[in-house]
Coordinates of C-alpha atoms in Angstrom, one line a residue:
X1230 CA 6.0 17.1 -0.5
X1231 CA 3.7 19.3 -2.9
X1232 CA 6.8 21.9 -3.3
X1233 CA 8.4 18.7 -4.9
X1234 CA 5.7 17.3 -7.4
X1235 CA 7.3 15.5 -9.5
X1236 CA 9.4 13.7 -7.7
X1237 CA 6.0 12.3 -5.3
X1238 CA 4.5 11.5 -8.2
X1239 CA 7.3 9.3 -9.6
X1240 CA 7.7 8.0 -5.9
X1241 CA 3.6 6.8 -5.8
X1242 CA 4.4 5.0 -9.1
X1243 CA 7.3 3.4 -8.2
X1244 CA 5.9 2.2 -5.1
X1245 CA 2.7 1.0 -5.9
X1246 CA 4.6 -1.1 -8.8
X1247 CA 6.8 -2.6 -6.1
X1248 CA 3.6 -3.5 -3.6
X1249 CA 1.9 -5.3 -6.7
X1250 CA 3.0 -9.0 -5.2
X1251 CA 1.5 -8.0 -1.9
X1252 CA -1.5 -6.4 -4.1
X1253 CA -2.0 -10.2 -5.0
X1254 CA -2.8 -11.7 -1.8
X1255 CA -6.6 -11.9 -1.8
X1256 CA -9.5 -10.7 -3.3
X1257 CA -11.4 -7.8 -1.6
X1258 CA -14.4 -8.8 0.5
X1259 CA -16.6 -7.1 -2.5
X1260 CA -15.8 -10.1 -4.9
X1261 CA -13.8 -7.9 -6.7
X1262 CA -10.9 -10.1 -8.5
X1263 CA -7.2 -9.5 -7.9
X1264 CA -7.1 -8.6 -11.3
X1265 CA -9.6 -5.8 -10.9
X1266 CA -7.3 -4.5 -8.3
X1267 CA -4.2 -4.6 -10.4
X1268 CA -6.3 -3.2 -13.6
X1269 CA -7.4 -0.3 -11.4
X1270 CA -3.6 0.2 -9.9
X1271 CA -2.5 0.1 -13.8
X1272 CA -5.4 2.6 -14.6
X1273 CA -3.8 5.0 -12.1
X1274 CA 0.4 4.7 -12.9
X1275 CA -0.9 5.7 -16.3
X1276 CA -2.8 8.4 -15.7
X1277 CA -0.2 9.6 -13.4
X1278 CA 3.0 9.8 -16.1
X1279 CA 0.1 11.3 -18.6
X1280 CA -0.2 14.0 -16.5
X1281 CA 3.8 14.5 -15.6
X1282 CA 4.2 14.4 -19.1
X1283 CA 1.9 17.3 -19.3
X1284 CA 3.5 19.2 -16.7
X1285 CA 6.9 18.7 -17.9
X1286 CA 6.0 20.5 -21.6
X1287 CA 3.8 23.0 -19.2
X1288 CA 0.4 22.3 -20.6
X1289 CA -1.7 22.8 -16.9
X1290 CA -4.5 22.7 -18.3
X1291 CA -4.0 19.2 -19.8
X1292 CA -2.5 18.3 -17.1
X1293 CA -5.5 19.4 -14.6
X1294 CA -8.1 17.9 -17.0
X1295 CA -6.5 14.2 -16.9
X1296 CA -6.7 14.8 -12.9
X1297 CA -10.1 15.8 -13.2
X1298 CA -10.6 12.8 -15.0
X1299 CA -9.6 10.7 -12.8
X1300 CA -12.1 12.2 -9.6
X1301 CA -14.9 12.2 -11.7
X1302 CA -16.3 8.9 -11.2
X1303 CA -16.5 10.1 -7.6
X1304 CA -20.0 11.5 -8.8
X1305 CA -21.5 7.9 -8.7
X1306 CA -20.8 7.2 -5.5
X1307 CA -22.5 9.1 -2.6
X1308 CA -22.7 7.5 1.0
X1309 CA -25.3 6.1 2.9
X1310 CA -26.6 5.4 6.3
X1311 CA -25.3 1.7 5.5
X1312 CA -22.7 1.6 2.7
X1313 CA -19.6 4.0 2.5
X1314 CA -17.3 3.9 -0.3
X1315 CA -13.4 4.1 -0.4
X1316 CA -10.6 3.8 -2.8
X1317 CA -7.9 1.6 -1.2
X1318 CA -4.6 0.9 -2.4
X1319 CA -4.9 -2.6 -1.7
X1320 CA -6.9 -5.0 0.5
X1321 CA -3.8 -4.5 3.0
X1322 CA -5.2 -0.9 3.1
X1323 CA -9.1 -2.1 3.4
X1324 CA -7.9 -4.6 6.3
X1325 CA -6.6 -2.0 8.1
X1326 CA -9.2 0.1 7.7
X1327 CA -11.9 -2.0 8.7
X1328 CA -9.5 -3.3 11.9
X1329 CA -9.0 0.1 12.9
X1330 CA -13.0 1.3 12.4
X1331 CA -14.8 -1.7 13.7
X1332 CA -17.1 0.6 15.4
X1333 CA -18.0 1.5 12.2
X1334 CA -21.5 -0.1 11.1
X1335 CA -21.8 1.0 7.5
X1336 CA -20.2 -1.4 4.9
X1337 CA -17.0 -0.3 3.2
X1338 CA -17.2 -0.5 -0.6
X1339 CA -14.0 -0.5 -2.5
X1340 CA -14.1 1.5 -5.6
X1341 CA -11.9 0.4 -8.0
X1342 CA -10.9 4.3 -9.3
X1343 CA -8.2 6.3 -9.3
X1344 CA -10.0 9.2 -7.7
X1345 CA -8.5 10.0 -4.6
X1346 CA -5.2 9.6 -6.8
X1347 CA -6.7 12.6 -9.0
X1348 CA -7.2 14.4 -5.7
X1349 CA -3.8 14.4 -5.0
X1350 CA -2.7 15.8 -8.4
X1351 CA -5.0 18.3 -8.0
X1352 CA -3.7 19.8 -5.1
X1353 CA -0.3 19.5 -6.4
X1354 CA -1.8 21.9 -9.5
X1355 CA -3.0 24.2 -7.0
X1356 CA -0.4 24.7 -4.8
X1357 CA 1.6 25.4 -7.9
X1358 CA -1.0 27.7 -8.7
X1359 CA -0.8 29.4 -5.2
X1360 CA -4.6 28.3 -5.0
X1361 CA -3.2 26.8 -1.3
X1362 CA -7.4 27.1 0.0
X1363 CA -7.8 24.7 -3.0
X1364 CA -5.3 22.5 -2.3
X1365 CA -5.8 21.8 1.1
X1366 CA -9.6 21.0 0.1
X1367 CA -8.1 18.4 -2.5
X1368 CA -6.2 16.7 0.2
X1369 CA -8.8 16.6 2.4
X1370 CA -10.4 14.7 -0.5
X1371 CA -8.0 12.2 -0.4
X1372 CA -8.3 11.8 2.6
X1373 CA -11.8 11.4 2.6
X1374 CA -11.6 8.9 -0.3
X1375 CA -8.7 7.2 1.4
X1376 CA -8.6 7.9 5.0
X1377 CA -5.3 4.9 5.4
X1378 CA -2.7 6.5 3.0
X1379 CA 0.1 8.0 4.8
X1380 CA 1.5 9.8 2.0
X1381 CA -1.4 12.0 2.2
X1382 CA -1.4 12.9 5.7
X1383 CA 1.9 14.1 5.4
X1384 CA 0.8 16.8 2.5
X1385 CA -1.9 17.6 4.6
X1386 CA 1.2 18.2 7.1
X1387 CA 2.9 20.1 5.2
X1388 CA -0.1 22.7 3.6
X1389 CA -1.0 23.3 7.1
X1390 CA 2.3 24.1 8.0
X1391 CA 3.2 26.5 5.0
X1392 CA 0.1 28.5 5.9
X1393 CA 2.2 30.0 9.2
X1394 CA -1.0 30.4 11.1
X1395 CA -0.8 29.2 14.5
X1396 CA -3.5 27.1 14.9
X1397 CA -2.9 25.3 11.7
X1398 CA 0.8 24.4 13.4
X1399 CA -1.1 22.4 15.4
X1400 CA -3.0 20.6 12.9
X1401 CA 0.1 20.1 11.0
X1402 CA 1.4 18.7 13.7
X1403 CA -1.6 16.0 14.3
X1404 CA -1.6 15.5 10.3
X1405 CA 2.0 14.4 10.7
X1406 CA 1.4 12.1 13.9
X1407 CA -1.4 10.1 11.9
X1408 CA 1.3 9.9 9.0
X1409 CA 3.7 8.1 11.1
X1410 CA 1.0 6.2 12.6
X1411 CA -0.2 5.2 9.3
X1412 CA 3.4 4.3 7.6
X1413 CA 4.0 0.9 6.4
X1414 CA 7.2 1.8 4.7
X1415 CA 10.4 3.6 5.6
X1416 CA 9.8 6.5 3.3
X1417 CA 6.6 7.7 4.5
X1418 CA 7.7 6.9 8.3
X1419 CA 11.1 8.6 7.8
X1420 CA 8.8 11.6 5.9
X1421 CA 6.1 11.9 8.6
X1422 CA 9.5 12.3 11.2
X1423 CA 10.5 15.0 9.5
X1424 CA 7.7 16.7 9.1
X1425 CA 6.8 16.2 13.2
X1426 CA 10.9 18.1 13.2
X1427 CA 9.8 21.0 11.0
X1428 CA 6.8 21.6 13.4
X1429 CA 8.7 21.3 16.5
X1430 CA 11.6 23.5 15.1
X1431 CA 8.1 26.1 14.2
X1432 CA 7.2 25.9 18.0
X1433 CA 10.9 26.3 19.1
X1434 CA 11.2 23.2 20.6
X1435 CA 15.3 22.1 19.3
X1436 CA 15.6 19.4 21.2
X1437 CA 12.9 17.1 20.0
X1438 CA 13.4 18.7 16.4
X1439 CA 16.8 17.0 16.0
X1440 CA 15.3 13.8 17.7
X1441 CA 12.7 13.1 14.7
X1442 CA 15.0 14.4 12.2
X1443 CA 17.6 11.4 13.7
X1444 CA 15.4 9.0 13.5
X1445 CA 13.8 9.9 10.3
X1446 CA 17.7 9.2 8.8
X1447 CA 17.4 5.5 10.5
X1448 CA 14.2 4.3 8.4
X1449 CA 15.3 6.8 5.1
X1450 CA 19.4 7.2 5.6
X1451 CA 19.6 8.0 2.0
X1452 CA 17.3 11.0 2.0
X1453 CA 19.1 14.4 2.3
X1454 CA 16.2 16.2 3.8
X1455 CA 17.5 15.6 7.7
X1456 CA 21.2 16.3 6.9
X1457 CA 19.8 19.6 5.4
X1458 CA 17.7 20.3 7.6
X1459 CA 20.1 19.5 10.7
X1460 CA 22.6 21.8 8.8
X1461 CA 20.4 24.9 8.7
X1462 CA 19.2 24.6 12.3
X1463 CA 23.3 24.5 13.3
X1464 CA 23.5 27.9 11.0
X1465 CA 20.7 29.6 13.0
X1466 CA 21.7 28.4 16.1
X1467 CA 25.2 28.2 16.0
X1468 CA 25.8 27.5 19.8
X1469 CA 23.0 24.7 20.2
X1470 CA 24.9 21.1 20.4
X1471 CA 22.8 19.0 17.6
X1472 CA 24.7 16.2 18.4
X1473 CA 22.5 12.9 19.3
X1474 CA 22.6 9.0 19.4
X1475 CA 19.7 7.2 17.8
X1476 CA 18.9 5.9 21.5
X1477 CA 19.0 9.4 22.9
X1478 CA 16.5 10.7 20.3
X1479 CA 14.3 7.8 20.4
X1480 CA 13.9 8.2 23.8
X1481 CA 12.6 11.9 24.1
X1482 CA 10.6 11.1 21.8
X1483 CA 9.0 8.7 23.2
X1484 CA 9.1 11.2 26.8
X1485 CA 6.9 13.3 24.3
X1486 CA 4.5 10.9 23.0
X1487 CA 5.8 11.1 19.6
X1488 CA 5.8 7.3 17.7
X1489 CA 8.6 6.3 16.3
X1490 CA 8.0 2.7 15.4
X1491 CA 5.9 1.4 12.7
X1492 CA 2.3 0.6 14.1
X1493 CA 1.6 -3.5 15.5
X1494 CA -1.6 -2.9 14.2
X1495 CA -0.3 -3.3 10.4
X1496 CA 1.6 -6.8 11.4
X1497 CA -1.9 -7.7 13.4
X1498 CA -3.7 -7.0 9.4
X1499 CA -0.6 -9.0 7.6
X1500 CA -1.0 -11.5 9.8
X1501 CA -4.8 -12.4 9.8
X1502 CA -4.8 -11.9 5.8
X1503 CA -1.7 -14.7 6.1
X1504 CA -4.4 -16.7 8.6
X1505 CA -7.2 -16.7 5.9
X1506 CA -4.9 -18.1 2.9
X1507 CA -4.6 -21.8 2.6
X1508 CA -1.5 -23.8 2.3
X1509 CA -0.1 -25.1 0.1
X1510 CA -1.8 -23.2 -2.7
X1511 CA -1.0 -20.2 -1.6
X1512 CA 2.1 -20.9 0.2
X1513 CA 3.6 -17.5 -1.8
X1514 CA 1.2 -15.2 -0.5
X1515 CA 1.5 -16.4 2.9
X1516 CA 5.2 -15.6 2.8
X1517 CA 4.8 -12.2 0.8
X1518 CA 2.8 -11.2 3.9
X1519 CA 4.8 -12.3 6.9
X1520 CA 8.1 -11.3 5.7
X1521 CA 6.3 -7.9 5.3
X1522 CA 5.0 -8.0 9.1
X1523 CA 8.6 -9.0 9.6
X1524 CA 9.8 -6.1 7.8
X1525 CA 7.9 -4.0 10.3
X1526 CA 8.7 -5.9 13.4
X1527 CA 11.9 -7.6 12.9
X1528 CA 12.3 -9.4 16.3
X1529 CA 8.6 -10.5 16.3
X1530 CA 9.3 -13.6 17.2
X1531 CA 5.6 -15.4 16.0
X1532 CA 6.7 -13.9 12.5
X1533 CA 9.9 -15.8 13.0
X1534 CA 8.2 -18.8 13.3
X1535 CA 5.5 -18.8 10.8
X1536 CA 8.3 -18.3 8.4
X1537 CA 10.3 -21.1 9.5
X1538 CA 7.7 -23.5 9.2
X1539 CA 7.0 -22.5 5.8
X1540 CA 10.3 -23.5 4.5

């Protein structure tokens, strides 16, 4: 969350490092080359610890002019009636994008820019500032430049949530349900859980509270957020049983229309991506990508077999 800087920051970094194999699998539909990608992902992690460094000494103002930095090639790029322009992670990210938008006439543009990154950091800045107008704008922003990343969903979540009014409960609530919709990984599904708990506990509602907070701990089990979370709600409400299976809270919420299990659409993009790559150059991409899908659906078993048949 924004109350916890730092440690998102680091998190991104690490995470986007750890994606850079997938990062490889094609070039974007633009002609842009996989290097360019990884340049532009590089670009970003060192901007990123640039501007921790600067809030670790306490320079803001260094700190926020790095971030500015980084949105302010956003000035080139206005959309059109036919072109709109994003700033994906990866062409996993544009994929889905354009899977999930094919309604969408305009053509998608990849900029190869930090900027929605510099977004983020802003907002962090002006939360810290208690400027929490301005940093819900910023997230919106990242949103806007990225409208696929989960993580920012899920500060969106959270801002909306810290403001107490009523009707931004809800829209915290619908911030956090595109987060888990979103997720491709088990922190940001086991975060976007969470953050559907902290709404429902808002809105009184225990029962499915403890239910997202249970699940959260089966994609994230080494986060401490639930535990803590679990243990205040059993200090407020001493006589209310938080005990729950996995199967129990899985099932209301399911009874409440609340997702709990990664999106098929992401395994639909790995696997067309997979489809498009030949054999046996790219025999290594084609496995990076299903064993991903298979890291989403485990007992998919098309997944299964593409695999086997690689070996």
């Amino acid at each position: 969350m924004l109350k916890r800087s730092l440690l998102s920051i680091l998190a991104m970094v690490a995470m986007l490092n750890c994606q850079a194999p997938a990062l490889q699998a094609q070039e974007t539909a633009s002609g842009t080359t996989r290097s360019a990608v990884l340049d532009a992902i590089d670009k970003g992690n060192q901007m990123m610890i640039a501007y921790m460094e600067h809030i670790k000494i306490g320079d803001i103002k260094g700190a926020r002019k790095i971030a500015n930095d980084m949105v302010a090639p956003a000035k080139n790029f206005k959309d059109t009636d036919a072109v709109e322009y994003k700033t994906f992670y990866s062409m996993i990210e544009k994929e889905y994008y354009q899977m999930t938008n094919k309604g969408n006439t305009k053509k998608v543009e990849w900029v190869q820019e930090p900027i929605a990154d510099g977004y983020y950091l802003l907002a962090v800045l002006d939360f810290q500032e208690k400027l929490y107008k301005d940093a819900l704008e910023n997230i919106q922003n990242c949103v806007s430049w990225n409208p696929v990343r989960s993580a920012y969903y899920i500060e969106r979540g959270f801002l909306y949530l810290f403001s107490g009014d009523e009707q931004n409960i809800v829209n915290a609530q619908v911030a956090y349900e595109k987060a888990i919709e979103l997720a491709n990984n088990a922190e940001d599904m086991a975060a976007g859980l969470r953050g559907v708990a902290s709404v429902m506990n808002a809105k009184g509602n225990l029962p499915v509270c403890i239910a997202a907070l249970v699940v959260s701990k089966e994609y994230d089990s080494e986060n401490p957020d639930a535990d803590e979370q679990i243990l205040y709600i059993k200090k407020e409400f001493p006589d209310y049983d938080c005990n729950m299976t996995v199967k129990e809270a899985r099932k209301l919420l399911k009874e409440n229309n609340i997702q709990c299990d990664y999106s098929h659409t992401h395994v639909e993009v790995l696997t067309k991506m997979a489809s498009e790559l030949k054999m046996p150059d790219d025999k290594e991409k084609i496995t990076i990508l299903l064993q991903q899908g298979l890291f989403l659906e485990p007992k998919n078993v098309e997944l299964q077999n593409k695999l086997k048949a690689l070996k």
